[in-house]
Amino acid sequence: MKEFHTFGWYAARISPHLPKKAFQPVPSRLFGGFAYLSLTIGCILAVSLLHLHPVWNLLLAVVLGSSFAALGFLGHEILHGTVVRKPWLRDILGAIAFWPLCTGPKLWRKWHNVTHHVHTQDEEMDPDAWPSLERLAKSRLLRWVYKIPFPIRAFFAFSSLSVMFTLHSIKMLIYFFKDFQLKNRSVVLLQFFLPWSTWIGLLFFIGFERWFFAFLLPLLIANFIVMSYISTNHHLNPLVPVNDPLANSLTVTVPKWIDVLHFNFSYHTEHHLFPAMSSKYYPLVKEHIKRMWPDRYHELPMGKALAALWKTPRVYYQQNELIEPRQGHVYGSLGNGLDPENITYRNMEAMPFSSLEEKPIIIKKAVGKEKK
C-alpha cells in the first residue's frame, strides 16, 4: 500500500451511506449484558455453594470464562459511549462489565480509547504495538527472549494468551499512572484494586479448590478468548506512519452465532473507522468498505489468522515486514507480501545492503552475538 488515509478520511466517505440511527447509542445491548451477568452470578453461586462433581465444575468454569470474555467485549463497547452516553452511567456499567477482567474504566479509556485508537500501530505511541528490530536491539530483556528458538517461543507465546490481558492491564496501570491528574489517581487505583479485592475475598470465603473453578480457571479462559481477538487485531499488519485502519487493522470472521455472543467484536477494522458507533451496525459498515476499497480491506477467518500469528515472528523490520532475528528470516505483513495461505520468508543475508549496511550488525546484537 503506497498511500495512507486517516480513519476520518474513510469515515467521511462512508457516513453518507449509513442510516442516522447507526450513530445513536443502542441501550438494548444491555439486555445481553444482564443475561451474562446473571449467568456469571448463578455459576459462581453453584460452584461456591453446591457440592458438585469436578466435571460439572469444569463445565461451569468454561461457561464462566466465556461470560467473563463476553462481558469484557460489552464493556469495551460501553466505554466507547455506544450503549449509553451519560459519563457517570457509562463508567458504572463499564466497571461492572470489566469487573471479572479487573480493569477499571478510567484506565481503559486512557489506554484504549485515547491512546491506542489515536496512535494505532505507531511504534512509539501505541502501547499495544510490537517492537521494531531497532527497539529489540536496545532491550536486554527482549534480546534474551529472542535467543529462544522460534518454535519454542511461538508455543509459549500462544500459551501466554491465557494470562496476557491481565498482565498487560497491570503493565498499563503502571505505564499510564503518572499521566493521570493527582485528583484522579486514587480513583484509578480504587477501580483497579476493588475488583481484585472481591475476587481474593472470594478465595478466602470458599477455599482454593472452589475458587479455582469459580474465578481462576474462568479468568484464564477469558484471557485466551479476549487475546485471541486482540492478537489478530493488528499484529499481522504493518507499523504505519498514518493511522490508516485499512492498513493497520484486521477483521476476522467467525460463525454468526459467535458474533452474536461476542457483540460483533470480530469487526475490528470497522471499529477503528467508527469507534463511537455500536458494533450492531458494523456488518453494514463492512459492506461499504468492501464495495469502496476491496483491495485495501484485510479479512481472515479466525483460525487462519491465529495460524499466521503462530508461523510469523512479532518483531518489525522497516515498518512493513516481520523478522526473526535469530535466523534473519524476513516475512511480509498484510498488504506487504504476507500470504496467510502460503507463509514464506526470505533470508536477510540475501538482501542488498547498499542502504542498510548496519542491519546485519543490529541482528547480531539483537541475539547477543555482536563482534567485539
Coordinates of C-alpha atoms in Angstrom, one line a residue:
M1 CA 0.0 0.0 0.0
K2 CA 1.7 3.2 -1.2
E3 CA -0.6 5.8 0.3
F4 CA -2.4 6.1 3.6
H5 CA -5.5 7.8 4.8
T6 CA -6.8 8.6 8.3
F7 CA -9.8 6.9 9.8
G8 CA -11.6 10.3 9.4
W9 CA -11.0 10.2 5.6
Y10 CA -12.7 6.8 5.3
A11 CA -15.5 7.6 7.7
A12 CA -16.4 10.8 5.9
R13 CA -16.9 8.8 2.7
I14 CA -18.9 6.0 4.3
S15 CA -21.1 8.1 6.7
P16 CA -23.5 9.4 4.0
H17 CA -24.4 5.9 3.1
L18 CA -25.3 4.9 6.7
P19 CA -28.7 5.4 8.4
K20 CA -28.9 8.1 11.1
K21 CA -29.7 5.5 13.7
A22 CA -26.3 4.0 13.3
F23 CA -24.8 7.0 15.0
Q24 CA -27.0 6.7 18.1
P25 CA -26.4 4.7 21.3
V26 CA -28.0 1.3 21.5
P27 CA -29.1 0.7 25.1
S28 CA -30.7 -2.6 24.2
R29 CA -27.2 -4.1 24.2
L30 CA -27.5 -4.1 28.0
F31 CA -30.0 -7.0 27.8
G32 CA -27.2 -9.2 26.7
G33 CA -25.0 -7.9 29.4
F34 CA -27.7 -8.6 32.0
A35 CA -28.0 -12.2 30.7
Y36 CA -24.2 -12.7 31.0
L37 CA -24.1 -11.1 34.5
S38 CA -27.0 -13.3 35.7
L39 CA -25.2 -16.3 34.3
T40 CA -22.0 -15.3 35.9
I41 CA -23.5 -14.9 39.4
G42 CA -25.5 -18.1 39.0
C43 CA -22.5 -20.2 38.1
I44 CA -20.3 -18.7 40.8
L45 CA -23.0 -19.5 43.4
A46 CA -23.4 -23.0 42.1
V47 CA -19.6 -23.7 42.3
S48 CA -19.4 -22.0 45.7
L49 CA -22.4 -23.5 47.5
L50 CA -23.1 -26.8 45.8
H51 CA -21.0 -30.0 46.2
L52 CA -20.7 -30.7 42.5
H53 CA -18.5 -33.3 40.7
P54 CA -15.3 -31.8 39.3
V55 CA -16.6 -32.4 35.8
W56 CA -19.6 -30.2 36.4
N57 CA -17.4 -27.5 38.0
L58 CA -15.2 -27.7 34.9
L59 CA -18.2 -27.1 32.6
L60 CA -19.3 -24.2 34.8
A61 CA -15.8 -22.8 34.6
V62 CA -16.0 -22.8 30.8
V63 CA -19.3 -21.1 30.9
L64 CA -17.9 -18.5 33.4
G65 CA -14.8 -17.9 31.3
S66 CA -16.9 -17.4 28.2
S67 CA -19.2 -15.0 30.1
F68 CA -16.2 -13.1 31.5
A69 CA -14.9 -12.5 28.0
A70 CA -18.3 -11.5 26.6
L71 CA -18.8 -9.0 29.4
G72 CA -15.4 -7.6 28.5
F73 CA -16.5 -7.2 24.9
L74 CA -19.6 -5.4 26.1
G75 CA -17.6 -3.3 28.5
H76 CA -15.4 -2.2 25.6
E77 CA -18.5 -1.1 23.7
I78 CA -20.0 0.7 26.7
L79 CA -16.8 2.6 27.4
H80 CA -16.7 3.9 23.8
G81 CA -20.1 5.5 24.6
T82 CA -22.1 3.4 22.1
V83 CA -24.5 2.0 24.6
V84 CA -25.2 4.9 26.9
R85 CA -23.9 8.5 26.7
K86 CA -24.1 9.8 30.3
P87 CA -20.5 9.6 31.5
W88 CA -21.3 8.5 35.1
L89 CA -23.6 5.8 33.9
R90 CA -21.1 4.7 31.2
D91 CA -18.4 4.4 33.7
I92 CA -20.5 2.4 36.2
L93 CA -21.7 0.0 33.6
G94 CA -18.3 -0.3 32.1
A95 CA -16.8 -1.0 35.5
I96 CA -19.3 -3.8 36.1
A97 CA -18.7 -5.3 32.7
F98 CA -14.9 -5.3 33.2
W99 CA -15.1 -6.5 36.8
P100 CA -14.2 -10.1 36.0
L101 CA -11.2 -8.9 34.0
C102 CA -10.2 -6.5 36.8
T103 CA -9.7 -3.4 34.5
G104 CA -11.0 0.0 35.6
P105 CA -12.9 2.3 33.2
K106 CA -10.6 5.3 33.7
L107 CA -7.5 3.3 32.9
W108 CA -9.2 1.5 29.9
R109 CA -10.4 4.8 28.3
K110 CA -6.9 6.3 28.7
W111 CA -5.1 3.2 27.4
H112 CA -7.5 2.1 24.7
N113 CA -9.7 5.0 23.6
V114 CA -7.4 7.9 24.0
T115 CA -4.0 6.3 23.1
H116 CA -4.4 3.0 21.2
H117 CA -7.2 4.3 18.9
V118 CA -5.4 7.6 18.2
H119 CA -2.0 6.1 17.6
T120 CA -2.8 2.6 16.2
Q121 CA 0.4 0.8 15.1
D122 CA 2.6 3.7 15.9
E123 CA 5.7 2.0 17.3
E124 CA 6.4 4.9 19.8
M125 CA 2.9 5.9 20.8
D126 CA 0.7 2.8 20.6
P127 CA 1.0 0.8 23.9
D128 CA -0.2 -2.3 22.1
A129 CA 2.2 -2.3 19.2
W130 CA 5.0 -4.9 19.0
P131 CA 8.6 -3.6 18.8
S132 CA 10.8 -3.0 15.8
L133 CA 14.2 -4.6 15.3
E134 CA 16.0 -1.4 16.4
R135 CA 14.0 -1.3 19.6
L136 CA 14.7 -5.0 20.2
A137 CA 18.5 -4.3 19.9
K138 CA 18.2 -1.7 22.7
S139 CA 16.4 -4.0 25.2
R140 CA 18.4 -6.6 27.1
L141 CA 15.3 -8.4 28.1
L142 CA 14.0 -8.7 24.5
R143 CA 17.4 -9.8 23.3
W144 CA 17.4 -12.6 25.9
V145 CA 13.8 -13.6 24.9
Y146 CA 14.7 -13.7 21.2
K147 CA 17.6 -16.0 21.8
I148 CA 15.0 -18.7 22.4
P149 CA 14.3 -20.8 19.2
F150 CA 11.3 -19.6 17.3
P151 CA 9.2 -22.7 17.5
I152 CA 9.5 -22.8 21.3
R153 CA 8.9 -19.1 21.6
A154 CA 5.8 -19.4 19.4
F155 CA 4.4 -22.2 21.7
F156 CA 4.9 -20.1 24.8
A157 CA 3.5 -17.0 23.1
F158 CA 0.3 -18.8 22.4
S159 CA 0.2 -20.3 25.9
S160 CA 0.6 -16.8 27.4
L161 CA -2.6 -15.7 25.8
S162 CA -4.3 -17.2 28.8
V163 CA -2.7 -14.6 31.1
M164 CA -1.7 -11.8 28.7
F165 CA -4.7 -9.5 29.0
T166 CA -4.4 -9.5 32.8
L167 CA -0.6 -8.9 32.7
H168 CA -0.9 -6.2 30.1
S169 CA -3.6 -4.4 32.1
I170 CA -1.3 -4.3 35.1
K171 CA 1.5 -3.0 32.9
M172 CA -0.8 -0.3 31.5
L173 CA -1.7 0.8 35.0
I174 CA 2.0 1.3 35.8
Y175 CA 2.7 2.9 32.4
F176 CA -0.1 5.5 32.5
F177 CA -0.5 6.1 36.2
K178 CA 1.7 9.2 36.1
D179 CA -0.4 10.7 33.3
F180 CA -3.5 11.0 35.5
Q181 CA -4.1 14.1 37.4
L182 CA -3.4 13.8 41.1
K183 CA -7.1 14.0 41.9
N184 CA -7.9 11.1 39.6
R185 CA -5.1 8.7 40.7
S186 CA -6.9 7.5 43.8
V187 CA -10.0 6.7 41.6
V188 CA -7.8 4.8 39.1
L189 CA -6.2 2.7 41.9
L190 CA -9.6 2.1 43.5
Q191 CA -11.0 0.9 40.2
F192 CA -8.1 -1.5 39.9
F193 CA -7.9 -2.9 43.4
L194 CA -11.6 -3.1 44.2
P195 CA -12.3 -5.9 41.7
W196 CA -9.2 -7.8 42.8
S197 CA -10.2 -7.5 46.4
T198 CA -13.6 -9.0 45.7
W199 CA -12.1 -12.0 43.9
I200 CA -9.4 -12.5 46.5
G201 CA -12.0 -12.2 49.2
L202 CA -14.0 -14.9 47.5
L203 CA -10.9 -17.1 47.7
F204 CA -10.8 -16.8 51.5
F205 CA -14.5 -17.4 51.7
I206 CA -14.9 -20.6 49.6
G207 CA -11.3 -22.0 49.6
F208 CA -8.9 -22.5 46.8
E209 CA -10.4 -25.6 45.2
R210 CA -13.8 -24.0 44.5
W211 CA -12.2 -20.6 43.8
F212 CA -10.1 -22.3 41.1
F213 CA -13.3 -23.2 39.2
A214 CA -15.2 -20.0 40.2
F215 CA -12.6 -17.5 39.2
L216 CA -9.0 -18.5 38.3
L217 CA -9.8 -21.0 35.5
P218 CA -12.5 -18.8 34.1
L219 CA -10.1 -15.9 34.1
L220 CA -7.5 -17.9 32.1
I221 CA -10.2 -18.9 29.7
A222 CA -11.5 -15.4 29.3
N223 CA -7.9 -14.1 28.8
F224 CA -7.4 -16.6 26.0
I225 CA -10.7 -15.7 24.2
V226 CA -10.1 -12.0 24.5
M227 CA -6.5 -12.2 23.5
S228 CA -7.3 -14.4 20.5
Y229 CA -9.1 -11.5 19.1
I230 CA -6.7 -8.8 20.3
S231 CA -3.7 -10.6 19.0
T232 CA -5.2 -10.8 15.5
N233 CA -6.5 -7.2 15.5
H234 CA -3.2 -5.6 14.4
H235 CA -0.2 -7.9 14.9
L236 CA -0.2 -9.2 11.3
N237 CA -0.4 -5.7 10.0
P238 CA 2.5 -3.3 9.5
L239 CA 3.5 -0.3 11.6
V240 CA 2.3 2.8 9.8
P241 CA 3.2 6.5 9.6
V242 CA -0.5 7.4 9.3
N243 CA -3.3 5.9 11.4
D244 CA -5.0 4.1 8.5
P245 CA -7.4 1.4 9.7
L246 CA -7.4 -0.4 6.4
A247 CA -3.6 -0.7 6.6
N248 CA -3.1 -1.4 10.3
S249 CA -6.2 -3.4 11.3
L250 CA -7.6 -6.9 10.5
T251 CA -11.2 -8.1 10.7
V252 CA -11.5 -11.8 11.5
T253 CA -14.5 -13.9 10.6
V254 CA -16.2 -16.3 13.0
P255 CA -19.6 -18.1 12.8
K256 CA -22.6 -15.8 13.1
W257 CA -23.6 -17.2 16.4
I258 CA -20.2 -16.4 17.9
D259 CA -20.6 -12.8 16.6
V260 CA -23.9 -12.6 18.4
L261 CA -22.4 -13.9 21.7
H262 CA -19.4 -11.6 21.4
F263 CA -21.2 -8.4 20.4
N264 CA -19.6 -8.4 16.9
F265 CA -16.1 -7.9 18.4
S266 CA -14.6 -9.6 15.3
Y267 CA -15.3 -6.5 13.1
H268 CA -12.1 -4.7 14.1
T269 CA -11.3 -2.6 11.0
E270 CA -14.9 -1.3 11.2
H271 CA -14.5 -0.5 14.8
H272 CA -11.4 1.6 14.1
L273 CA -13.3 3.6 11.4
F274 CA -16.2 4.2 13.7
P275 CA -15.2 3.7 17.4
A276 CA -18.2 5.7 18.6
M277 CA -20.7 3.5 16.7
S278 CA -22.4 0.5 18.1
S279 CA -21.0 -2.8 16.8
K280 CA -24.5 -3.7 15.9
Y281 CA -24.0 -1.7 12.6
Y282 CA -20.5 -2.9 11.7
P283 CA -21.8 -5.5 9.2
L284 CA -23.3 -2.6 7.3
V285 CA -20.0 -0.7 7.5
K286 CA -18.2 -3.7 6.2
E287 CA -20.4 -3.9 3.1
H288 CA -19.5 -0.3 2.2
I289 CA -15.7 -0.8 2.9
K290 CA -15.6 -3.9 0.6
R291 CA -17.5 -2.0 -2.1
M292 CA -15.3 1.1 -2.0
W293 CA -11.9 -0.3 -1.2
P294 CA -11.9 -4.1 -1.8
D295 CA -8.1 -4.1 -2.5
R296 CA -7.3 -2.4 0.8
Y297 CA -9.5 -4.3 3.2
H298 CA -8.0 -7.2 5.3
E299 CA -10.2 -10.0 6.4
L300 CA -9.3 -13.6 7.5
P301 CA -11.1 -16.5 9.2
M302 CA -10.1 -16.5 12.9
G303 CA -8.4 -19.9 12.6
K304 CA -6.2 -18.8 9.7
A305 CA -5.3 -15.5 11.4
L306 CA -4.2 -17.4 14.6
A307 CA -2.2 -19.9 12.4
A308 CA -0.4 -17.0 10.7
L309 CA 0.4 -15.5 14.1
W310 CA 1.9 -18.8 15.1
K311 CA 4.1 -19.0 12.0
T312 CA 5.4 -15.4 11.9
P313 CA 7.6 -13.5 14.4
R314 CA 6.5 -10.4 16.2
V315 CA 9.4 -8.1 15.5
Y316 CA 9.1 -5.4 12.8
Y317 CA 11.7 -4.8 10.2
Q318 CA 11.5 -1.5 8.3
Q319 CA 7.9 -0.9 9.5
N320 CA 6.1 -3.2 7.0
E321 CA 7.8 -6.6 7.4
L322 CA 8.4 -9.0 10.3
I323 CA 11.7 -10.5 11.1
E324 CA 13.0 -13.5 13.1
P325 CA 16.3 -12.0 14.5
R326 CA 17.9 -15.3 15.5
Q327 CA 17.9 -16.6 11.9
G328 CA 17.4 -13.4 9.8
H329 CA 14.2 -14.7 8.2
V330 CA 12.1 -11.8 6.9
Y331 CA 8.3 -12.2 6.5
G332 CA 5.8 -9.9 4.9
S333 CA 2.9 -8.3 6.7
L334 CA -0.7 -7.9 5.5
G335 CA -0.7 -5.7 2.4
N336 CA 3.1 -6.2 2.1
G337 CA 3.5 -9.7 0.8
L338 CA 2.2 -11.9 3.6
D339 CA 0.1 -14.7 2.1
P340 CA -1.7 -16.5 5.0
E341 CA -2.3 -19.5 2.7
N342 CA 1.4 -19.9 2.0
I343 CA 3.6 -18.2 4.6
T344 CA 7.2 -17.9 3.3
Y345 CA 10.2 -15.9 4.2
R346 CA 13.4 -14.7 2.7
N347 CA 16.9 -14.7 4.2
M348 CA 18.0 -11.2 5.0
E349 CA 21.6 -12.1 4.2
A350 CA 20.5 -12.4 0.5
M351 CA 19.3 -8.8 0.5
P352 CA 21.2 -5.9 -1.0
F353 CA 22.5 -3.8 1.9
S354 CA 23.5 -0.7 0.0
S355 CA 21.3 1.4 2.2
L356 CA 21.1 -0.9 5.2
E357 CA 24.8 -1.6 6.0
E358 CA 24.3 -1.7 9.7
K359 CA 21.4 -4.1 9.7
P360 CA 23.4 -7.4 10.0
I361 CA 25.3 -5.8 13.0
I362 CA 21.9 -5.0 14.6
I363 CA 20.7 -8.5 14.1
K364 CA 23.8 -10.0 15.7
K365 CA 23.5 -7.5 18.6
A366 CA 19.8 -8.4 19.0
V367 CA 20.7 -12.0 19.6
G368 CA 23.7 -11.3 21.7
K369 CA 26.4 -12.2 19.1
E370 CA 27.9 -8.8 18.2
K371 CA 31.5 -8.9 17.3
K372 CA 34.0 -7.2 19.7

